CSV table of C-alpha atoms and ligand atoms in Angstrom, one decimal:
chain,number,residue,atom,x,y,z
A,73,UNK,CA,-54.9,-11.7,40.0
A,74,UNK,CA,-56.0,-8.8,42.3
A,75,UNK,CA,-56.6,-5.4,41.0
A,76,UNK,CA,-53.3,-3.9,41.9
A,77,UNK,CA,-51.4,-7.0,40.1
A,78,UNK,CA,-54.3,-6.0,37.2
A,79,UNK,CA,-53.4,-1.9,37.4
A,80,UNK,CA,-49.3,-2.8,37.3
A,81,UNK,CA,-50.1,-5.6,34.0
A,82,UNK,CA,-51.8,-2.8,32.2
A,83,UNK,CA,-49.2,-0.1,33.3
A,84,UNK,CA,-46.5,-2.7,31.9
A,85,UNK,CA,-48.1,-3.6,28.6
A,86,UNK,CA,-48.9,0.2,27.7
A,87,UNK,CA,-44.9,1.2,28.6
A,88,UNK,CA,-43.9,-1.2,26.3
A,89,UNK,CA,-46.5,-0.5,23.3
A,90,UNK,CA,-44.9,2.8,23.7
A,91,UNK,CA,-41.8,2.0,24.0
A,92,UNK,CA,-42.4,0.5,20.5
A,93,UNK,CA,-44.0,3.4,18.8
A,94,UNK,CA,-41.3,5.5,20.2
A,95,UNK,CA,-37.9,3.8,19.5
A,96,UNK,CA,-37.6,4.5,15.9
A,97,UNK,CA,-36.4,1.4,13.3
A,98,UNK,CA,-32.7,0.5,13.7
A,99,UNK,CA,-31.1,1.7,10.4
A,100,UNK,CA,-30.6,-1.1,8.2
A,101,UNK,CA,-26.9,-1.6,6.8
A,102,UNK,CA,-26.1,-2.0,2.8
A,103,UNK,CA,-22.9,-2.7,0.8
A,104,UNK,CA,-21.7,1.1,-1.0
A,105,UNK,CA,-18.9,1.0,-3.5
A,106,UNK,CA,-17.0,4.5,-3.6
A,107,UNK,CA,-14.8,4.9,-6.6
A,108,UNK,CA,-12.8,7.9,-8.0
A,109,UNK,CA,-9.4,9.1,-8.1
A,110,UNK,CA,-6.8,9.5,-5.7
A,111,UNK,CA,-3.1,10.0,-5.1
A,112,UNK,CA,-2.3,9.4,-9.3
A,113,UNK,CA,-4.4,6.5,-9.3
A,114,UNK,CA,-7.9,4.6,-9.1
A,115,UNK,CA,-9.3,3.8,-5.7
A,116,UNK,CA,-12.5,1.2,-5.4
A,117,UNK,CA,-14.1,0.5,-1.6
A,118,UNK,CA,-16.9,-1.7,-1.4
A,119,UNK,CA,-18.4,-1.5,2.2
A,120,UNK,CA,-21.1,-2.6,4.5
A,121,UNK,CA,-22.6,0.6,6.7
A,122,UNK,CA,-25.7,2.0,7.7
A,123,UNK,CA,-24.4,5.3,6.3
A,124,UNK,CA,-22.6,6.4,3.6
A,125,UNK,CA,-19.3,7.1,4.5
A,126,UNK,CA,-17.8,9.1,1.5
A,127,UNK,CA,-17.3,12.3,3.0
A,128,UNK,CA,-15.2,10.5,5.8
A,129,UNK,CA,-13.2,8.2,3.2
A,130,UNK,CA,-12.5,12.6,0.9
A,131,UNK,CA,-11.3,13.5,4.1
A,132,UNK,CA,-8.9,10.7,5.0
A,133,UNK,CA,-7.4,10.7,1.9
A,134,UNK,CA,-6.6,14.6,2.3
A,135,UNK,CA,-5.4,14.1,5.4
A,136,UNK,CA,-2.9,11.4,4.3
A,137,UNK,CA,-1.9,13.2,1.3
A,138,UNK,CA,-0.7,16.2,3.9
A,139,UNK,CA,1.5,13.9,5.0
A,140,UNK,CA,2.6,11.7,2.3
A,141,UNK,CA,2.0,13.1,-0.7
A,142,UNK,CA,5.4,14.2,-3.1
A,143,UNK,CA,3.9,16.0,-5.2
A,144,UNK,CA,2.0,18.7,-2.6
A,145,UNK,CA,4.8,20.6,-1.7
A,146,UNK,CA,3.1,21.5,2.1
A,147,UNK,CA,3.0,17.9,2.4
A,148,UNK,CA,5.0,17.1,5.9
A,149,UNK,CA,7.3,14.6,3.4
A,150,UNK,CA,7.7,17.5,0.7
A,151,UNK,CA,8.6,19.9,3.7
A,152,UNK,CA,11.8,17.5,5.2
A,153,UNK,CA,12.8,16.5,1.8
A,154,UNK,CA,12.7,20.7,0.9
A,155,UNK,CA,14.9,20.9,4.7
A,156,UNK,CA,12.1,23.4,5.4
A,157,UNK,CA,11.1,21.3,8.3
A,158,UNK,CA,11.9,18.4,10.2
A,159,UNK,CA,8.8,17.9,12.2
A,160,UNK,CA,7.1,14.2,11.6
A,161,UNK,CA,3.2,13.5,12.3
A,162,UNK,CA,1.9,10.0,13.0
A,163,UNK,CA,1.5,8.7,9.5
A,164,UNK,CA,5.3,9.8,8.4
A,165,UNK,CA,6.9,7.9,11.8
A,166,UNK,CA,4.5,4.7,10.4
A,167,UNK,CA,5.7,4.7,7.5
A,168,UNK,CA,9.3,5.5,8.3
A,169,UNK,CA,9.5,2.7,11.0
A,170,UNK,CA,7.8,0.0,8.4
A,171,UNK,CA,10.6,1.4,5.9
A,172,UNK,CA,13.1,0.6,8.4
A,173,UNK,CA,12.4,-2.8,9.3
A,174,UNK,CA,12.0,-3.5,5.4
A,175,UNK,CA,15.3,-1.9,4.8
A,176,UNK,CA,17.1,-3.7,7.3
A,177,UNK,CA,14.9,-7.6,5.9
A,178,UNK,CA,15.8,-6.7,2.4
A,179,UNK,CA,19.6,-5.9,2.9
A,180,UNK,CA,19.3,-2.6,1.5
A,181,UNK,CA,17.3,-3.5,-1.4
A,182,UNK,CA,14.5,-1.3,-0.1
A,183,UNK,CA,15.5,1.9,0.7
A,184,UNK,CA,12.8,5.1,0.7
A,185,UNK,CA,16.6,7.8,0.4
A,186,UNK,CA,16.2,6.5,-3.4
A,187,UNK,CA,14.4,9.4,-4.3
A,188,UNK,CA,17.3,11.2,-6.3
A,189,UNK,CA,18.2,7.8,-8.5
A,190,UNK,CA,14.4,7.9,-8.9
A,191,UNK,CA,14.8,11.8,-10.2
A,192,UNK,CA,17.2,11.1,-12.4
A,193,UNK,CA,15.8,8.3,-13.8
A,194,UNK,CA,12.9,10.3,-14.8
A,195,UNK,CA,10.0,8.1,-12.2
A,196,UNK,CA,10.0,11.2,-9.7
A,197,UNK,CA,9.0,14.7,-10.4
A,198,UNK,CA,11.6,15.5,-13.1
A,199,UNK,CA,11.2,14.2,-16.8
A,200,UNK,CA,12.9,11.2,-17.9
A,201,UNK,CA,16.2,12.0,-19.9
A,202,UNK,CA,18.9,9.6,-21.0
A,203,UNK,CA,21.4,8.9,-17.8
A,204,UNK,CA,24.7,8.8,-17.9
A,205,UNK,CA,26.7,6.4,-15.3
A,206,UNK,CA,28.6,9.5,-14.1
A,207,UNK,CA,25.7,11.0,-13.0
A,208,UNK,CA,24.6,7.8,-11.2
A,209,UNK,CA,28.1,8.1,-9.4
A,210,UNK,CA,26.9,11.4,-8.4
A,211,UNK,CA,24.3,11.0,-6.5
A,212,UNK,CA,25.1,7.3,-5.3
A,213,UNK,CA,26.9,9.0,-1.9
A,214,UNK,CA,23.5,10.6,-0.6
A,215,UNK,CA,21.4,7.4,-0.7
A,216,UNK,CA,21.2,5.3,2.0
A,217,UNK,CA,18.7,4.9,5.1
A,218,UNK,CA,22.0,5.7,7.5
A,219,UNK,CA,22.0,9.1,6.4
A,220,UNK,CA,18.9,9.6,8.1
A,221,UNK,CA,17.4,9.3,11.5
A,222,UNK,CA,14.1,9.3,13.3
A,223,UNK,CA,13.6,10.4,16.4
A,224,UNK,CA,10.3,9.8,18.3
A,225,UNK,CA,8.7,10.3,21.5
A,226,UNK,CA,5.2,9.3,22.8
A,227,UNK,CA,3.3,6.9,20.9
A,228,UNK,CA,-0.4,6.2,20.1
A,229,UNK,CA,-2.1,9.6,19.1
A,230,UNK,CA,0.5,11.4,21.5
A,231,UNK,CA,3.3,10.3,19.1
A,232,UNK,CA,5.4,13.1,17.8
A,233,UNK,CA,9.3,13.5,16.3
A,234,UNK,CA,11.5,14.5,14.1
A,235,UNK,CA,13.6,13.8,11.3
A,236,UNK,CA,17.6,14.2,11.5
A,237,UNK,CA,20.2,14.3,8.1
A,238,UNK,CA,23.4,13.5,8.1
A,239,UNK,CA,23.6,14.7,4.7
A,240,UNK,CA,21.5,17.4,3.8
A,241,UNK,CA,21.2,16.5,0.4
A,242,UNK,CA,19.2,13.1,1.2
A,243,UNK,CA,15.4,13.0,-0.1
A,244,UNK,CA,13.4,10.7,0.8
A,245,UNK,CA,10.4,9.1,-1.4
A,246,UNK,CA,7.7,7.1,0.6
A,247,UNK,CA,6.0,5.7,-3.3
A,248,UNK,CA,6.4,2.2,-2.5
A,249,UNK,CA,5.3,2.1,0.5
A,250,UNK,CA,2.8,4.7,1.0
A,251,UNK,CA,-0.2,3.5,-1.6
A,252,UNK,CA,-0.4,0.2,1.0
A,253,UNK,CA,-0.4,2.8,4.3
A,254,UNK,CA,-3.4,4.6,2.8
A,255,UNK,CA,-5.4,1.5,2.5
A,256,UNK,CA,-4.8,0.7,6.2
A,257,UNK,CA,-5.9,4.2,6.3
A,258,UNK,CA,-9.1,3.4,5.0
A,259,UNK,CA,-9.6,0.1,6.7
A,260,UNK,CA,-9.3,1.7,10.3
A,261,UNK,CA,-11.6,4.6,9.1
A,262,UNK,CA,-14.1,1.7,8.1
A,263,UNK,CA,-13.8,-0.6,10.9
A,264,UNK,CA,-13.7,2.4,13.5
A,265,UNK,CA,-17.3,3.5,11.9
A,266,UNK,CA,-18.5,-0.3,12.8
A,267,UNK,CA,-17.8,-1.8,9.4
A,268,UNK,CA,-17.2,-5.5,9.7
A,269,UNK,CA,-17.2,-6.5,5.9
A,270,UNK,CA,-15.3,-3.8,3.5
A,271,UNK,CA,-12.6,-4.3,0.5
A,272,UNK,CA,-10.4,-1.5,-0.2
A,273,UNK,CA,-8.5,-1.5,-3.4
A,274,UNK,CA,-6.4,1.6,-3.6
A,275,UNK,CA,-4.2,1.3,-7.3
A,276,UNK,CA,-4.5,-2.3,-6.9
A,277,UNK,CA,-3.2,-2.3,-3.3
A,278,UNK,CA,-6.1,-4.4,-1.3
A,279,UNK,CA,-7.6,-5.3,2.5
A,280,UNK,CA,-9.8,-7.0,2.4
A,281,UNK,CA,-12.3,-7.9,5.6
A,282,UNK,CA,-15.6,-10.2,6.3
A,283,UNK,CA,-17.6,-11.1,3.1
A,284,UNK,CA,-19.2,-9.4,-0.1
A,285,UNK,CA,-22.7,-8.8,-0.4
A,286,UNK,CA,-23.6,-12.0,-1.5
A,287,UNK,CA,-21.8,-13.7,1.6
A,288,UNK,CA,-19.2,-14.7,0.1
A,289,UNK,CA,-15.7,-14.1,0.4
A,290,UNK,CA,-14.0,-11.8,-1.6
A,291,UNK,CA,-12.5,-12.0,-5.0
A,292,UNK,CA,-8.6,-10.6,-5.6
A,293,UNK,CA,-7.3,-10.2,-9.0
A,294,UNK,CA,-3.8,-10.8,-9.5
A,295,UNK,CA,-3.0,-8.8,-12.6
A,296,UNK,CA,-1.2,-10.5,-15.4
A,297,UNK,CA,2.6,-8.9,-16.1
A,298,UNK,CA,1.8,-8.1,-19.7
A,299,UNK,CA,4.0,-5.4,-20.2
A,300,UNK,CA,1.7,-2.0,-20.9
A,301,UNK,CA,2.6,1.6,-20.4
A,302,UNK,CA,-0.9,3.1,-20.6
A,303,UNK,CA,-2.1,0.9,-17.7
A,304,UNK,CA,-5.4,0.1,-19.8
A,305,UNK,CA,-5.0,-3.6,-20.0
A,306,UNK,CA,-5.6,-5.7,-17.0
A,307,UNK,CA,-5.5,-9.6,-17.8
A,308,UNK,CA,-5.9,-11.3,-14.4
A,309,UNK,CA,-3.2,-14.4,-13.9
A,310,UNK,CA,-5.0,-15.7,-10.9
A,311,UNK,CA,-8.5,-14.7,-8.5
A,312,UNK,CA,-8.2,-15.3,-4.8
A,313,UNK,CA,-11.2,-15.8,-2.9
A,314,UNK,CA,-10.3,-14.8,0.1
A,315,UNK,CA,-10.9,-12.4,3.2
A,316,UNK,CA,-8.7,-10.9,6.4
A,317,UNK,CA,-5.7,-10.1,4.0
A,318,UNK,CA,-3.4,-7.3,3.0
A,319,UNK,CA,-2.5,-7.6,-0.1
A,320,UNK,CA,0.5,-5.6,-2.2
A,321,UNK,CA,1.3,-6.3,-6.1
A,322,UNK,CA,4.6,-4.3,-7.2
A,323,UNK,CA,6.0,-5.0,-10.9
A,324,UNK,CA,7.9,-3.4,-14.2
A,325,UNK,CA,4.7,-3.8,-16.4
A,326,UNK,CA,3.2,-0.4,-16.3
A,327,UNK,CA,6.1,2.5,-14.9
A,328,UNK,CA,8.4,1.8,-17.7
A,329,UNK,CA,10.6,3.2,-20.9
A,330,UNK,CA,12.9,2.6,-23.4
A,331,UNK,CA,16.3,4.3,-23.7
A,332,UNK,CA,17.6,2.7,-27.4
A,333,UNK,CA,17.2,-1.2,-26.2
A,334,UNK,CA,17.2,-0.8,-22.6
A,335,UNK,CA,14.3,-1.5,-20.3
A,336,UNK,CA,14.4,1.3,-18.0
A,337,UNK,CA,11.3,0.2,-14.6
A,338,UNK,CA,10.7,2.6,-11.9
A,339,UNK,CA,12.4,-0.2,-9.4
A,340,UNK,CA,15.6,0.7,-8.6
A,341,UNK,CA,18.3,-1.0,-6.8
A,342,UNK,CA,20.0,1.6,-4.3
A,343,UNK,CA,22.9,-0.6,-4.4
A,344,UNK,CA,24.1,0.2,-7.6
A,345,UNK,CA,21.9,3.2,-8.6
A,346,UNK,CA,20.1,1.1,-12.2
A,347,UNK,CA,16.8,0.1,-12.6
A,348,UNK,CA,16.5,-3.5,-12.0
A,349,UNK,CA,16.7,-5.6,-14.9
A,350,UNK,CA,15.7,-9.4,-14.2
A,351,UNK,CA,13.7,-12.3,-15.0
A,352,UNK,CA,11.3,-11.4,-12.0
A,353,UNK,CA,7.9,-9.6,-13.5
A,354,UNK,CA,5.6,-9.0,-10.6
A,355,UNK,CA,6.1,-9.8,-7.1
A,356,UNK,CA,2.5,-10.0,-5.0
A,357,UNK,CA,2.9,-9.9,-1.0
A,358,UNK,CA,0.5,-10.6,1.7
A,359,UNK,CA,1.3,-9.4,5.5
A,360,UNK,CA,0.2,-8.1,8.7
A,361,UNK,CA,-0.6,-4.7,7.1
A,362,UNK,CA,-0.8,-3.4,3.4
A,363,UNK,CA,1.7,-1.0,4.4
A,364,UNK,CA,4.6,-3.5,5.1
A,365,UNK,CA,3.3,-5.9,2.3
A,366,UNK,CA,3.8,-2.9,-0.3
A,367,UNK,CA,7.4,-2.0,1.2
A,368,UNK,CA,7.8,-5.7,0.7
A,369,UNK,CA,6.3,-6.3,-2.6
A,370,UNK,CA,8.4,-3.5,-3.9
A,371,UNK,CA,11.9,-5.3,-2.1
A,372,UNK,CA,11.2,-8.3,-3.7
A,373,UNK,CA,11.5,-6.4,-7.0
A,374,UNK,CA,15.0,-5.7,-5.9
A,375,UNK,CA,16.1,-8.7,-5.4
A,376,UNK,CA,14.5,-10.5,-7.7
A,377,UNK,CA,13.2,-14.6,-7.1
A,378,UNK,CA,15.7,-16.2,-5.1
A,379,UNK,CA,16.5,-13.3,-2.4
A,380,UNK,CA,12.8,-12.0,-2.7
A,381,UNK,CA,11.7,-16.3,-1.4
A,382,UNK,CA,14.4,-15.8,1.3
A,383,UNK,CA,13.2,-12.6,2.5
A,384,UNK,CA,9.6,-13.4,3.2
A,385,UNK,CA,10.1,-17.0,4.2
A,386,UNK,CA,12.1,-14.9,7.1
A,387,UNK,CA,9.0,-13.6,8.2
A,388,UNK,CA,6.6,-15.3,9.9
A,389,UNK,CA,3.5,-12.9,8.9
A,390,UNK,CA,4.2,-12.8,5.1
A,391,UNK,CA,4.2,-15.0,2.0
A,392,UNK,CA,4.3,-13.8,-1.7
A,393,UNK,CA,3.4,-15.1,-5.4
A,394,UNK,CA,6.1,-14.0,-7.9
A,395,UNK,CA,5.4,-14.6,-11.9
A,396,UNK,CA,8.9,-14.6,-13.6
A,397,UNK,CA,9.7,-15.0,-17.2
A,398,UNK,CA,10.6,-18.2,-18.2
A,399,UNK,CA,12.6,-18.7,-21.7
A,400,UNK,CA,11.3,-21.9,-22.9
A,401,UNK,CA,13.5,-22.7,-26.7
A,402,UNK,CA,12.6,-19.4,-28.5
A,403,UNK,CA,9.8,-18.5,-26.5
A,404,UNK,CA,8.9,-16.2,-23.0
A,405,UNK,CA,6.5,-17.5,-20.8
A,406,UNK,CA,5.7,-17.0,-17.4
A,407,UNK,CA,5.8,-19.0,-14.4
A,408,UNK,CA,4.5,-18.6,-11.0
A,409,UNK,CA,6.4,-19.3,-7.5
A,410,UNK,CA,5.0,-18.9,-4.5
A,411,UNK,CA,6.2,-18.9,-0.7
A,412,UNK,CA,5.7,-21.5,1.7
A,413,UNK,CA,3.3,-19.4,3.2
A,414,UNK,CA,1.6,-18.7,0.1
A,415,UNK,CA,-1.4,-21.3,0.0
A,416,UNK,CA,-1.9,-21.0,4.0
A,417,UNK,CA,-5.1,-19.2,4.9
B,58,AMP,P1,5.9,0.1,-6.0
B,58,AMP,O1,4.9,0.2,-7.1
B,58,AMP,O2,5.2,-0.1,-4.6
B,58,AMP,O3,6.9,-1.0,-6.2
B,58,AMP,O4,6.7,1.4,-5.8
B,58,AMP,C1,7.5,1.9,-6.8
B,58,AMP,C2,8.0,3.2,-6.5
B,58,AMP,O5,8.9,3.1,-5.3
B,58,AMP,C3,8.9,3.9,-7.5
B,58,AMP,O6,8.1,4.6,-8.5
B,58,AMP,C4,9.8,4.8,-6.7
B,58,AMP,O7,9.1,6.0,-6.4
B,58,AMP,C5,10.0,4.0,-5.4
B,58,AMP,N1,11.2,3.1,-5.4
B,58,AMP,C6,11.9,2.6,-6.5
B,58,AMP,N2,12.9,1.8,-6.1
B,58,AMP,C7,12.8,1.7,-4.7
B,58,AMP,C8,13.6,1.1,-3.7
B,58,AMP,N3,14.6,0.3,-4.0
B,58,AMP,N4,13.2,1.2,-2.4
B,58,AMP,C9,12.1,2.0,-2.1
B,58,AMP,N5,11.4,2.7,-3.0
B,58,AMP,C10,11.7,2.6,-4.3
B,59,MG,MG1,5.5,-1.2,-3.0
């Protein structure tokens, strides 16, 4: 070696020592759980980050709940329903175009202009009273998804539009749809921040993504429809282990009442203004996002087993476990049918 070849050797070994001493320690990732409370209900995200992502996942969920939420009356959904405005941001035409395509799949079973039958059934902001089927008659002539129309231009974060009545007395309620849209929420907030394992359960809506922090893949709870107004218990029918999924679960075992002997649920059937009354118990829907698998989850609960099996084995990205009540002699039990789809991975 001559003594230049020596002098450039040295030169290259002492860069790289302090190249080492510089560069400081990549951050090392961990799993966080964030829990708390959100929109009315529980939210639980497990994720794997090098940085604690809370603040991001506050602000999200405010964000979202400007757009979405019923019950803040600046909301952009509180300001059409009000008439005040007919501006629509991003998350609003989402939601309104997954409502549409459900809407149209379902027949009309699932129909976000419910929000008056869901009023005056006492599920919405007013207090439940009895109903009488004149009422119903009422407001039967301002539901219906033809009474309203979107109208958009641009698309990706340029999107904008508006929302047109027909009927100016239509209201619109996103709550079966919009729990499922705010875990999509969270899962692009996660995977944008370079998250590649994460589950986020919002009120028992779920995506799941990767493994948990044992490797593994993740474990789902399907809830048991035991019939419970104070949402305490929580018996779980089946566990999924499983990962990639968006999950929904709608059912009539914990928004519920009694008027005398009548079940009254928080699903109702636009159709014919009533609460649905059928043998169906819980209907739990996987599909391309938790948005559309809520919207479907809660269609199925319209139609109850046979339509809800036709509607998702129409479409090709969902499938859907259904426990019904089974009257065996004397006795209820419950019985589980599933999709096609169902047991596909
Ligand atoms: P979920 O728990 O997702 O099934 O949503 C139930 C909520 O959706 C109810 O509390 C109502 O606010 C709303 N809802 C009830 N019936 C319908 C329907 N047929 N179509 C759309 N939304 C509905
Ligand atoms: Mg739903």
């Amino acid at each position: 070696m001559t003594r230049k070849q020596l002098l450039i050797s040295t030169a290259l070994i002492a860069l790289v020592a302090l190249v080492l001493i510089l560069v400081p320690d990549q951050p090392k990732a961990s799993y966080y759980a964030d829990k708390g409370q959100v929109f009315g209900t529980y939210y639980a995200i497990q994720y794997e980050s090098t940085a604690d992502l809370h603040d991001s996942i506050r602000a999200a969920f405010a964000a979202f709940d400007a757009s979405m939420s019923m019950f803040n009356p600046s909301s952009t959904l509180s300001r059409i329903n009000a008439g005040v405005d007919s501006v629509a941001d991003a998350y609003f035409i989402a939601m309104y175009r997954t409502a549409e395509d459900v809407h149209l799949r379902s027949g009309g079973a699932f129909d976000i202009t419910v929000a008056p039958l869901v009023n005056l059934w006492g599920f919405g902001l007013k207090n439940r009273a009895h109903v009488e089927p004149a009422q119903v008659e009422q407001l039967l002539p301002h539901v219906g998804m033809n009474k309203v129309r979107l109208h958009v231009t641009g698309d990706g974060l340029q999107v904008s539009g508006y929302v047109e009545k027909t009927d100016p007395y239509v209201q619109l309620d996103a709550g079966a749809i919009a729990k499922g849209q705010s875990c999509d929420v969270i899962a692009a907030l996660l995977a944008r921040n370079g998250c590649e394992n994460y589950l986020v359960d919002i009120g028992g809506e779920v995506v799941a993504k990767g493994c948990n922090a044992q490797g593994n893949p993740w474990r789902i709870g399907i809830t048991r429809p035991v019939d419970d107004a104070t949402g305490e218990l929580s018996e779980v029918q089946s566990v999924l282990k499983t990962t990639d999924i968006a999950l929904a679960t709608s059912g009539n075992y914990r928004n519920f009442y009694y008027d005398g002997v009548e079940k009254r649920s928080h699903t109702i059937d636009p159709r014919t203004g009533y609460p649905v009354q059928h043998g169906l118990l819980s209907a739990t829907v996987r599909s391309s996002s938790c948005m559309r698998a809520d919207a479907l989850a809660t269609a199925c609960m319209v139609l109850g087993e046979e339509g809800a099996i036709k509607m998702i084995e129409a479409d090709s990205v969902s499938a859907c476990y259904l426990i019904l009540a089974e009257q065996v002699d004397d006795s209820t039990t419950m019985k589980v049918v599933c999709s096609s789809r169902w047991k596909e991975e």
